[in-house]
Amino acid sequence: MSTVSAADAASYAASHELYATALRHELAPPADGADPYAEWRDAHYPSAEEQSAGDGRLLARLHDGGWNRFGWPEDAGGLGGDLRHRAVLYDELAAAGLGVPQPTLVLETLSPPLLHFAPELAAMMLPRALQGLEWWGQGFSEPEAGSDLASLRCRARRDGDSYVVSGQKLWTSQGPTAARFVCLVRTGTPESRHRGLSMIVIDRDLPGVTVRPVAIASGRHDLAEVFFDDVRVSADRLIGEENAGWAVAMYLLQFERSMYAWQSAAVCLHRFNHLLTETVGRPGTAALTSRIGEVYSDLITLRARSAQTIRRLVAGENIGPEAGVDKIALARAELAIHDLARDVYGAEFALGDSPTAQQWREEWWYSRSAPILGGSAEVQRTIIADHVLGLPKE
Amino acid sequence: MTTLDDETIATVRASLTELFAKDPASVVDALDDLGWSDIVEADSATAAAVLFEEQGRALASTRLVDTVVRASLAPLDLPEVVDVAYDAITIGPPTTDTVLLLAEDQISTVPAAALSGRVHQASGFDRSGPWHRLDLTDLETTGLSPDPELLARTVAAARLAFAAEIVGVCEAAVQLTVAHTSLRHQYGRALATFQAVRHGLAESYAATEHARVTVAGALDVTQHESDVESVAAFARLAKHRAGAAQATVMRNAVQLHGAMGLTLESDVHRYVTRAGVLDVLLGSHIALAHRLGEELLMGGSPRPLVAI
């Protein structure tokens, strides 16, 4: 492993293309000598908890060399550059078979609002996240508030310099091992809908926080349910103003739509490559030829769209309801490649006990979340109908 | 990644809309007055996308794609004006002394005189279309055997022009369907207030935008990428994406227009049939999906094609 020198850091920060070239070299398996990234190359972890820990170690390793600090401001532990640098990091990590560290999926969604609305919190939390010392969960959905997010009920009552939080959150990715939860909570009246919400950071180790891992159908604890029982949270943990949480959430969505899609596309393209190597020569493959072409097309369309959205963000544009188009591309690509893998492996997918079959089954189940999490397929279509096409309301 | 600002692109688009609406036949000449060569110089990818999208939106019939092919083949020292056949399909009857025959793996020429009795107006599906088919059975043609890279780039450029045109046809069909379903009432309310209708329209819109951004990405790679394999693969993929989009968009357009959608009295059929012909030119989305799959199964690793 090499360390980025101060002189190189300045030139990489100034050019994401220079950074990409250097990073590709850094991450490639060395021609001779020990592979400093051997532990993570095409690694498959037996549980979500071990995956989080392994990904944390990868972030620590990258951070030691300075490699994952580009694209982040210096005030928050970064080395400068913009969103494109981060997109390059995930693309190169995935291409090198190291995967996109799971904690960065949430990091990419939550950091932009932290940096924009709560720079002090960002300065405290981001450096630790970049070192892989902690990762976060996103506490938005609740048992009674899924697609209708503005109906959420988890309550935060102001009491002196603190908020007292009571309620629960559900479907929190990384939840089983997350160190903090960034939650959307109700600070207004129960009827206030989106006008009475606030965003707040709640540490997992505070008294009154209980985390229950949720096993998805593969058996992995990819999600969690989080309970808050009169949890006292310092008021300086607020992201944005009290009752301005909806605006923070809308700001956040721009990044969730673009970078999460790009990260997913990078991982899927690597997995697709892997699938193709396994597919060649298998009986029945000829019948899947067109499907293989279609999946490739879906993946490249997703890359093209999310890259365009990232470039628009870099140019200072706001991403609005048209981001539903990105989300639809993401869901299609995720579903299509995992359905293809299922059909390529056939009986082995259904009944085989090889690690390959096991991994594809786990990923297949998780891929089913693509048209649900972060706004369901149906909600995306309604948003496009209302706000892009301007159709008369239902 | 265009070097033209949004305002310039919007102005150019507006001018093209007007030109295509007024007199499609004059567009080729009118482009000079518009300073088209400067626009192409500044950003050939955006210029091509805008030009052919507008042609598609207007359902205009021109030989503009022939000019794309001729420009790409400039190194071959061809006659200055030559009509092009795409897999033996021409846009209008041949009017030049020599006709250029372009296909995936070969390019050749034939004297127009030799085509006597072999040119058939192909009104077929696209009744008002300009299409003509050439019967090339046992016809002697002159193979040009150009540099394979030049041929691949030429086919890619023509494919992307057709793909961009499909995007324009789709965009117009979505607008037409939005207008129809917003105005027409059943059960006392506009059709577009029913969720099934709204979601169909949203899917059509998303399919069109997916095609647009994929074609833009492929055009951009054509402009900047030196690796011909990437250019060719991305062009096939973009044409696949556009062809697949028109299948979705046109199915929804006909369905959401109700019975009116399958009449000559509504304009919907014009979009359906034009997009249908554009889809088959130089490879339908069905054929291209198979081709993309075949290449990957032959051991080609999936290129990322899009960079940040």
XYZ file of C-alpha atoms in Angstrom:
702
model
C 0.000 0.000 0.000
C 1.277 3.434 -0.856
C 0.542 6.730 0.800
C -0.499 9.814 -1.132
C 2.161 12.525 -0.808
C 1.169 16.105 -0.092
C 2.170 17.186 -3.598
C 0.171 14.390 -5.228
C -2.784 15.109 -2.965
C -2.989 18.645 -4.321
C -2.940 17.490 -7.939
C -5.456 14.691 -7.328
C -7.790 17.105 -5.567
C -7.583 19.370 -8.596
C -8.273 16.595 -11.106
C -10.527 13.610 -10.533
C -9.028 12.058 -13.665
C -5.482 12.107 -12.247
C -6.875 10.712 -9.016
C -8.627 7.913 -10.940
C -5.432 6.844 -12.680
C -3.411 6.801 -9.463
C -6.148 5.024 -7.551
C -6.492 2.316 -10.210
C -2.793 1.657 -9.890
C -3.018 1.581 -6.110
C -5.900 -0.880 -6.037
C -4.686 -3.277 -8.738
C -3.214 -6.549 -7.488
C 0.568 -6.081 -7.470
C 2.555 -7.956 -10.112
C 4.800 -9.317 -7.382
C 4.844 -9.187 -3.612
C 1.963 -9.345 -1.171
C -1.394 -7.815 -2.142
C -2.142 -5.165 0.492
C -5.842 -5.542 -0.309
C -5.924 -9.337 -0.393
C -8.296 -9.519 2.569
C -11.020 -7.695 0.670
C -10.582 -8.910 -2.903
C -13.849 -10.584 -3.890
C -14.485 -11.211 -0.206
C -17.795 -12.647 0.865
C -18.713 -12.299 4.506
C -20.939 -14.869 6.202
C -22.983 -12.223 8.005
C -23.958 -8.585 7.661
C -22.177 -7.824 10.943
C -18.901 -9.298 9.679
C -19.344 -7.466 6.405
C -19.658 -4.133 8.222
C -16.540 -4.883 10.262
C -14.574 -5.978 7.178
C -15.677 -2.902 5.260
C -14.650 -0.769 8.238
C -11.152 -2.276 8.076
C -10.986 -1.541 4.330
C -11.899 2.094 4.968
C -9.207 2.254 7.653
C -6.645 0.841 5.225
C -7.642 3.297 2.483
C -7.576 6.141 4.974
C -4.058 5.259 6.113
C -2.864 5.970 2.582
C -5.170 8.974 2.180
C -6.992 7.315 -0.720
C -10.592 7.736 0.467
C -10.228 11.330 1.648
C -10.691 12.961 -1.751
C -13.983 14.628 -2.515
C -14.403 15.723 1.092
C -13.620 19.174 2.509
C -10.545 19.566 4.694
C -12.707 20.803 7.593
C -14.262 17.351 7.719
C -11.113 15.288 7.430
C -10.887 15.332 3.640
C -8.234 16.340 1.147
C -10.428 18.421 -1.157
C -12.038 17.705 -4.515
C -15.725 17.150 -5.184
C -18.420 14.512 -5.648
C -16.682 13.194 -8.755
C -13.713 12.071 -6.684
C -16.004 10.022 -4.488
C -17.725 8.547 -7.524
C -14.292 7.581 -8.873
C -13.381 5.901 -5.570
C -16.445 3.653 -5.583
C -16.073 2.838 -9.263
C -12.435 1.829 -8.881
C -13.025 -0.110 -5.669
C -15.784 -2.133 -7.306
C -13.781 -2.681 -10.497
C -10.828 -3.943 -8.453
C -13.075 -6.496 -6.751
C -12.904 -4.755 -3.382
C -16.583 -3.869 -3.357
C -18.169 -0.612 -2.288
C -17.878 -0.523 1.509
C -21.432 -0.716 2.826
C -20.968 2.103 5.357
C -20.284 4.476 2.456
C -23.792 3.924 1.070
C -25.256 5.680 4.105
C -22.276 8.044 4.360
C -22.969 9.350 0.852
C -26.601 10.001 1.691
C -26.149 11.606 5.108
C -22.897 13.540 4.741
C -24.064 16.180 2.240
C -26.841 17.427 4.561
C -24.442 17.244 7.524
C -21.878 19.356 5.667
C -24.523 21.773 4.430
C -26.727 22.204 7.504
C -24.494 21.172 10.444
C -20.794 21.709 9.663
C -19.759 21.255 13.333
C -21.392 17.853 13.461
C -19.806 16.979 10.117
C -16.371 17.934 11.480
C -16.958 15.654 14.460
C -18.500 12.662 12.657
C -17.001 12.542 9.170
C -13.332 12.005 10.019
C -14.276 8.979 12.121
C -16.496 7.609 9.364
C -13.758 8.010 6.758
C -11.402 6.068 9.026
C -13.935 3.272 9.266
C -14.233 3.782 13.026
C -17.988 4.309 12.905
C -20.905 4.180 10.511
C -24.424 5.428 10.657
C -27.976 4.336 10.124
C -30.739 6.360 8.536
C -33.861 6.506 10.700
C -36.707 7.599 8.451
C -39.324 4.835 8.040
C -41.525 3.690 10.903
C -43.977 0.821 11.274
C -46.852 3.201 10.444
C -44.932 5.532 8.118
C -43.430 3.972 4.991
C -44.254 5.611 1.677
C -46.222 8.241 3.601
C -43.125 9.460 5.405
C -44.675 12.755 6.524
C -47.033 10.837 8.805
C -44.156 9.640 11.022
C -44.692 9.752 14.771
C -41.324 9.287 16.502
C -41.463 12.279 18.825
C -38.725 14.672 19.998
C -39.799 17.016 22.812
C -37.590 19.983 23.652
C -36.489 20.042 27.305
C -33.845 22.665 28.136
C -30.725 22.009 26.088
C -31.951 18.594 25.007
C -34.609 16.772 23.090
C -36.318 13.773 24.619
C -36.970 11.217 21.890
C -39.642 8.516 22.056
C -40.759 6.203 19.320
C -39.324 3.751 16.868
C -37.697 3.480 13.455
C -37.716 0.566 11.054
C -35.830 -0.750 7.994
C -32.566 0.883 9.030
C -29.787 -0.394 6.751
C -26.515 -0.982 8.660
C -28.698 -0.613 11.724
C -27.451 -3.705 13.600
C -23.940 -2.251 13.915
C -24.384 1.490 13.318
C -22.844 3.827 15.915
C -25.347 6.631 15.318
C -28.737 7.104 13.788
C -29.699 10.134 11.748
C -33.412 10.358 12.389
C -36.338 12.309 11.120
C -38.459 13.041 14.192
C -41.655 14.931 14.979
C -41.074 18.196 16.798
C -44.370 19.792 15.733
C -47.945 18.792 16.467
C -49.090 15.289 15.475
C -51.065 16.859 12.605
C -48.211 19.037 11.358
C -47.205 16.537 8.624
C -43.968 17.604 6.882
C -43.964 21.056 8.537
C -43.338 19.613 12.011
C -40.319 17.396 11.377
C -36.686 17.780 12.401
C -33.509 15.839 11.612
C -31.330 14.814 14.531
C -28.310 12.600 15.217
C -28.855 10.057 17.989
C -25.891 8.039 19.309
C -26.537 4.355 19.661
C -24.955 4.165 23.107
C -27.333 6.686 24.722
C -29.552 5.326 27.505
C -32.928 4.282 26.117
C -31.762 3.221 22.634
C -32.495 -0.418 21.755
C -31.574 -2.007 18.429
C -33.272 -5.155 17.158
C -31.672 -6.631 14.038
C -34.149 -7.611 11.318
C -33.230 -10.667 9.257
C -34.226 -10.433 5.620
C -35.303 -13.648 3.906
C -31.697 -14.667 3.200
C -31.100 -14.837 6.942
C -28.788 -11.839 6.985
C -29.294 -8.963 9.414
C -29.220 -6.327 6.702
C -31.787 -4.150 8.493
C -32.771 -3.148 11.996
C -35.608 -1.800 14.063
C -34.560 0.888 16.526
C -36.497 1.834 19.662
C -36.130 5.151 21.504
C -37.417 5.193 25.058
C -37.181 8.741 26.439
C -33.698 9.148 24.974
C -32.142 12.461 25.977
C -30.284 13.957 22.982
C -28.328 17.209 23.115
C -30.026 19.930 21.058
C -26.777 20.649 19.215
C -27.279 17.344 17.409
C -29.959 18.903 15.242
C -29.241 18.998 11.485
C -30.842 22.231 10.288
C -33.442 24.172 12.207
C -36.174 22.694 14.350
C -39.186 21.834 12.166
C -37.086 22.255 9.015
C -36.327 18.537 8.741
C -38.340 18.028 5.571
C -36.170 20.497 3.655
C -33.082 18.678 4.953
C -34.569 15.380 3.798
C -35.313 16.791 0.346
C -31.750 18.117 0.110
C -30.480 14.686 1.121
C -32.553 12.932 -1.523
C -30.573 14.547 -4.342
C -27.498 12.660 -3.184
C -29.282 9.451 -2.381
C -30.672 9.358 -5.913
C -27.378 10.052 -7.647
C -24.513 8.539 -5.662
C -26.361 5.524 -4.295
C -27.354 4.644 -7.864
C -23.790 5.092 -9.083
C -22.433 2.932 -6.247
C -24.978 0.222 -6.974
C -24.174 0.316 -10.690
C -20.459 -0.072 -9.954
C -21.052 -3.119 -7.767
C -23.526 -4.632 -10.239
C -21.131 -4.214 -13.164
C -18.441 -6.101 -11.286
C -20.883 -8.821 -10.296
C -22.087 -8.979 -13.910
C -18.514 -9.528 -15.054
C -18.189 -12.300 -12.493
C -21.470 -13.840 -13.611
C -20.333 -13.839 -17.241
C -17.126 -15.694 -16.409
C -19.204 -18.303 -14.646
C -21.824 -18.391 -17.387
C -19.644 -19.121 -20.400
C -19.975 -22.769 -21.296
C -22.831 -23.551 -18.913
C -25.657 -25.525 -20.496
C -28.692 -23.419 -21.334
C -26.720 -20.219 -21.591
C -27.530 -19.666 -25.267
C -31.181 -19.150 -24.343
C -30.128 -16.293 -22.069
C -28.030 -14.453 -24.683
C -30.507 -11.618 -25.222
C -31.150 -11.278 -21.496
C -27.418 -10.845 -20.979
C -27.378 -8.077 -23.587
C -30.380 -6.397 -21.986
C -28.862 -6.483 -18.509
C -25.686 -4.907 -19.844
C -27.786 -2.198 -21.439
C -29.654 -1.635 -18.156
C -26.381 -1.290 -16.248
C -24.865 1.180 -18.705
C -28.058 3.239 -18.812
C -27.945 3.417 -15.014
C -24.303 4.532 -15.134
C -25.062 7.142 -17.783
C -28.003 8.589 -15.876
C -26.404 8.646 -12.427
C -23.164 10.088 -13.837
C -25.174 12.852 -15.465
C -26.961 13.607 -12.182
C -23.659 13.673 -10.274
C -22.220 16.091 -12.835
C -25.299 18.303 -12.479
C -24.793 18.377 -8.694
C -21.131 19.259 -9.152
C -22.219 22.115 -11.439
C -24.387 23.449 -8.601
C -27.748 22.447 -10.057
C -30.602 21.282 -7.839
C -31.980 17.837 -8.524
C -35.743 17.763 -8.310
C -38.542 15.298 -9.022
C -36.845 14.155 -12.241
C -34.595 12.051 -9.974
C -37.396 9.496 -10.097
C -35.986 8.608 -13.519
C -32.677 7.652 -11.833
C -34.494 5.581 -9.246
C -36.470 3.689 -11.886
C -33.244 2.895 -13.781
C -31.656 1.680 -10.547
C -34.522 -0.620 -9.652
C -34.672 -2.097 -13.134
C -30.936 -2.815 -13.291
C -30.782 -4.295 -9.779
C -33.740 -6.565 -10.363
C -32.630 -7.588 -13.849
C -29.069 -8.650 -13.040
C -30.111 -10.650 -9.978
C -32.954 -12.339 -11.831
C -30.463 -13.183 -14.578
C -28.064 -14.720 -12.059
C -30.907 -16.740 -10.622
C -31.789 -18.057 -14.072
C -28.169 -18.735 -15.046
C -27.636 -20.913 -11.980
C -31.065 -22.520 -12.051
C -31.189 -25.523 -9.727
C -27.936 -24.480 -8.117
C -29.453 -21.141 -7.133
C -32.522 -22.886 -5.759
C -30.881 -25.757 -3.951
C -27.082 -25.614 -4.204
C -24.906 -25.085 -1.154
C -21.857 -23.615 -2.904
C -20.628 -20.265 -1.576
C -21.361 -18.773 -5.015
C -24.992 -19.865 -4.896
C -25.270 -18.670 -1.311
C -23.923 -15.237 -2.197
C -26.192 -14.802 -5.209
C -29.212 -15.812 -3.111
C -28.334 -13.275 -0.436
C -27.823 -10.577 -3.038
C -31.009 -11.572 -4.857
C -33.036 -11.016 -1.716
C -31.386 -7.699 -0.994
C -31.913 -6.583 -4.603
C -35.674 -6.894 -4.027
C -35.380 -3.769 -1.877
C -34.334 -1.633 -4.863
C -37.899 -0.710 -5.908
C -38.909 -0.175 -2.254
C -36.260 1.581 -0.187
C -35.817 5.330 -0.466
C -39.199 5.737 -2.198
C -41.084 2.859 -3.785
C -41.428 2.286 -7.516
C -45.056 3.367 -7.245
C -44.188 6.581 -5.430
C -41.547 7.405 -8.064
C -44.107 7.037 -10.830
C -46.570 9.230 -8.980
C -43.915 11.905 -8.416
C -43.067 11.924 -12.133
C -46.772 12.066 -13.022
C -47.421 14.981 -10.627
C -44.280 17.047 -10.774
C -42.570 16.287 -14.086
C -45.455 15.576 -16.466
C -47.810 17.916 -14.599
C -50.781 15.576 -14.909
C -54.037 16.473 -13.163
C -54.038 15.122 -9.598
C -55.579 11.790 -8.709
C -20.287 17.245 -20.674
C -21.142 19.708 -23.349
C -19.180 22.846 -23.977
C -22.331 24.610 -25.160
C -24.296 26.324 -22.418
C -27.930 25.440 -21.784
C -29.155 28.719 -23.220
C -27.338 28.167 -26.515
C -28.669 24.633 -26.771
C -32.211 25.850 -26.103
C -31.881 28.509 -28.802
C -30.540 26.023 -31.321
C -33.319 23.608 -30.442
C -35.962 26.268 -30.932
C -34.538 27.204 -34.340
C -34.513 23.567 -35.407
C -38.096 23.051 -34.226
C -39.122 25.926 -36.454
C -37.122 24.706 -39.436
C -38.473 21.178 -39.271
C -42.031 22.445 -38.839
C -41.774 24.804 -41.820
C -40.055 22.758 -44.493
C -38.026 19.668 -43.662
C -36.646 19.522 -47.197
C -34.894 22.847 -46.715
C -33.296 21.933 -43.403
C -30.019 20.726 -44.854
C -29.415 24.095 -46.542
C -30.870 26.102 -43.687
C -28.360 24.585 -41.295
C -25.634 26.622 -42.974
C -27.506 29.839 -42.211
C -27.791 28.670 -38.627
C -24.004 28.431 -38.390
C -24.291 24.704 -37.883
C -20.642 23.951 -38.563
C -19.638 26.168 -35.615
C -22.039 24.302 -33.362
C -20.667 20.960 -34.524
C -17.154 22.279 -34.030
C -17.974 23.292 -30.441
C -19.673 20.036 -29.511
C -20.476 17.474 -32.175
C -22.182 15.137 -29.690
C -24.751 17.654 -28.501
C -25.230 18.950 -32.038
C -26.090 15.473 -33.315
C -28.397 14.729 -30.382
C -30.348 17.962 -30.743
C -30.590 17.787 -34.530
C -31.927 14.248 -34.722
C -34.158 14.538 -31.659
C -35.823 17.521 -33.297
C -36.180 15.667 -36.586
C -37.869 12.859 -34.666
C -40.195 15.176 -32.758
C -41.301 16.730 -36.037
C -41.626 13.323 -37.752
C -39.645 15.004 -40.504
C -38.073 13.028 -43.341
C -34.679 14.227 -44.481
C -31.421 12.754 -45.677
C -29.526 14.345 -42.779
C -28.235 10.993 -41.606
C -26.683 10.533 -45.055
C -24.622 13.650 -44.378
C -23.460 12.093 -41.108
C -22.305 8.987 -42.980
C -20.572 11.001 -45.700
C -18.787 13.139 -43.119
C -17.595 10.050 -41.316
C -16.347 8.527 -44.582
C -14.554 11.680 -45.717
C -11.179 9.863 -45.833
C -12.552 7.535 -48.546
C -12.636 10.135 -51.292
C -16.239 9.441 -52.295
C -18.242 11.575 -54.717
C -19.317 14.642 -52.782
C -23.005 13.819 -52.875
C -24.029 10.225 -52.581
C -27.230 8.728 -51.185
C -26.859 6.067 -48.556
C -28.724 2.771 -48.161
C -28.897 1.320 -44.644
C -29.131 -2.439 -44.956
C -30.617 -1.787 -48.424
C -33.101 0.820 -47.184
C -32.851 4.392 -48.472
C -34.475 7.582 -47.256
C -36.348 8.531 -50.430
C -35.537 7.173 -53.885
C -31.872 7.350 -54.907
C -31.128 10.687 -56.537
C -27.373 10.509 -56.981
C -25.240 8.796 -59.623
C -23.787 6.449 -57.060
C -25.444 4.875 -54.040
C -23.495 3.884 -50.950
C -24.543 0.612 -49.334
C -23.852 0.615 -45.598
C -24.195 -2.440 -43.385
C -22.731 -3.665 -40.111
C -19.682 -5.326 -41.604
C -19.333 -3.933 -45.082
C -19.600 -0.897 -47.216
C -19.873 -0.803 -50.996
C -21.138 1.363 -53.811
C -23.384 0.742 -56.761
C -24.143 2.980 -59.766
C -27.693 4.278 -59.579
C -28.219 3.118 -63.166
C -27.732 -0.473 -62.066
C -30.625 -0.080 -59.621
C -33.183 0.445 -62.355
C -36.244 -1.642 -61.524
C -34.744 -2.566 -58.176
C -36.004 0.383 -56.120
C -39.348 -0.110 -54.417
C -41.230 2.451 -52.458
C -41.751 0.807 -49.091
C -44.773 2.489 -47.621
C -45.414 -0.612 -45.494
C -45.950 0.130 -41.808
C -44.883 3.778 -42.026
C -47.408 4.909 -44.674
C -46.137 8.469 -44.989
C -42.486 7.558 -44.578
C -39.788 8.245 -47.173
C -38.488 4.693 -47.179
C -37.396 2.799 -50.257
C -35.983 -0.713 -50.418
C -33.316 -1.839 -52.825
C -33.349 -5.302 -54.274
C -29.676 -6.211 -54.285
C -30.115 -9.833 -55.397
C -27.282 -10.848 -57.726
C -26.268 -7.235 -58.115
C -22.642 -6.445 -58.664
C -21.412 -3.897 -56.149
C -18.005 -2.386 -55.574
C -16.698 -3.218 -52.121
C -14.801 -0.325 -50.593
C -12.953 -2.366 -47.955
C -12.159 0.649 -45.829
C -10.184 0.511 -42.620
C -12.463 -1.585 -40.330
C -12.202 1.087 -37.690
C -13.560 3.714 -40.087
C -16.456 1.438 -40.980
C -17.223 0.720 -37.319
C -17.210 4.414 -36.481
C -19.456 5.191 -39.445
C -22.011 2.548 -38.505
C -21.890 3.820 -34.921
C -22.521 7.405 -36.023
C -25.497 6.401 -38.194
C -26.909 4.214 -35.419
C -26.712 7.054 -32.939
C -28.454 9.428 -35.353
C -31.350 6.956 -35.675
C -31.339 6.409 -31.912
C -31.530 10.157 -31.216
C -34.353 10.431 -33.729
C -36.243 7.683 -31.882
C -35.820 9.677 -28.660
C -37.460 12.669 -30.351
C -40.344 10.553 -31.679
C -40.858 9.109 -28.182
C -40.791 12.521 -26.550
C -43.485 13.792 -28.899
C -45.598 10.665 -28.414
C -45.442 11.062 -24.631
C -46.532 14.702 -24.965
C -49.393 13.712 -27.241
C -50.534 11.057 -24.784
C -50.248 13.419 -21.817
C -52.409 15.937 -23.678
C -55.011 13.352 -24.651
C -55.357 11.774 -21.225
C -55.458 15.170 -19.516
C -58.331 16.387 -21.721
C -60.445 13.287 -22.139
C -62.890 12.559 -19.321
C -64.483 9.275 -18.271
C -66.325 8.548 -15.036
C -66.499 12.307 -14.604
C -62.764 12.930 -14.439
C -59.712 13.210 -16.652
C -58.135 9.890 -17.677
C -54.804 11.161 -16.363
C -56.200 11.233 -12.825
C -56.351 7.413 -12.774
C -53.262 5.874 -11.243
C -52.886 3.134 -13.853
C -52.811 5.787 -16.585
C -50.459 8.058 -14.661
C -48.001 5.261 -14.001
C -48.025 4.187 -17.643
C -47.186 7.741 -18.666
C -44.442 7.966 -16.038
C -42.914 4.757 -17.363
C -43.000 6.104 -20.901
C -41.355 9.295 -19.758
C -38.645 7.425 -17.840
C -37.990 5.113 -20.800
C -37.546 8.136 -23.072
C -35.155 9.833 -20.657
C -33.181 6.617 -20.190
C -32.771 6.436 -23.948
C -31.857 10.120 -24.199
C -29.092 9.921 -21.591
C -27.709 6.680 -23.018
C -27.568 8.123 -26.533
C -25.933 11.284 -25.149
C -23.347 9.146 -23.350
C -22.610 7.182 -26.510
C -22.304 10.345 -28.614
C -19.949 11.769 -26.027
C -17.756 8.667 -26.173
C -17.789 8.878 -29.980
C -16.476 12.412 -29.680
C -13.773 11.764 -27.094
C -12.882 8.084 -27.005
C -10.084 6.745 -29.159
C -10.955 3.087 -28.542
C -13.167 2.012 -31.441
C -14.488 -1.067 -29.652
C -16.008 1.116 -26.958
C -17.504 3.441 -29.550
C -19.087 0.537 -31.435
C -20.362 -1.230 -28.300
C -21.850 1.937 -26.817
C -23.587 2.806 -30.107
C -25.156 -0.667 -30.279
C -26.217 -0.387 -26.677
C -27.697 3.100 -27.149
C -29.637 1.993 -30.224
C -30.881 -0.959 -28.192
C -31.975 1.342 -25.394
C -33.769 3.702 -27.787
C -35.446 0.824 -29.618
C -36.597 -0.703 -26.351
C -37.893 2.711 -25.228
C -40.030 3.131 -28.333
C -41.539 -0.308 -27.759
C -42.663 0.769 -24.272
C -43.675 4.288 -25.225
C -45.668 3.280 -28.311
C -47.452 0.404 -26.573
C -48.581 2.847 -23.878
C -49.401 5.573 -26.408
C -51.787 3.337 -28.358
C -53.335 1.869 -25.221
C -53.844 5.191 -23.457
C -55.470 6.767 -26.510
C -58.132 4.077 -26.399
C -59.718 3.113 -29.703
C -58.706 6.487 -31.117
C -55.084 5.341 -30.938
C -55.523 2.823 -33.692
C -57.273 5.085 -36.165
C -55.963 7.165 -39.032
C -57.890 10.082 -37.514
C -55.499 10.386 -34.597
C -51.825 11.201 -35.097
C -50.625 8.467 -32.748
C -50.089 5.958 -35.550
C -47.576 8.242 -37.224
C -45.304 8.079 -34.176
C -45.805 4.356 -33.743
C -44.890 3.575 -37.335
C -41.995 6.016 -37.660
C -40.418 4.724 -34.450
C -41.009 1.176 -35.633
C -39.037 1.727 -38.841
C -36.266 3.648 -37.079
C -35.963 0.748 -34.657
C -35.176 -1.770 -37.410
C -32.654 0.434 -39.250
C -29.122 -0.884 -38.627
C -30.344 -3.325 -36.002
C -33.556 -3.564 -33.992
C -33.446 -3.563 -30.207
C -34.193 -7.287 -30.321
C -31.288 -8.014 -32.656
C -28.927 -5.707 -30.796
C -29.696 -7.217 -27.386
C -28.738 -10.579 -28.833
C -25.613 -9.173 -30.402
C -24.538 -7.486 -27.147
C -25.113 -10.737 -25.291
C -23.195 -12.758 -27.855
C -20.165 -10.517 -27.606
C -20.131 -10.816 -23.832
C -20.506 -14.587 -24.001
C -17.609 -14.780 -26.418
C -15.452 -13.557 -23.589
C -15.592 -9.800 -23.994
C -15.645 -8.268 -20.541
C -18.390 -5.699 -20.022
C -16.794 -2.324 -20.577
C -17.878 0.355 -18.097
C -18.320 2.777 -21.072
C -19.383 5.661 -18.823
C -16.794 7.526 -16.768
C -17.425 10.318 -14.319
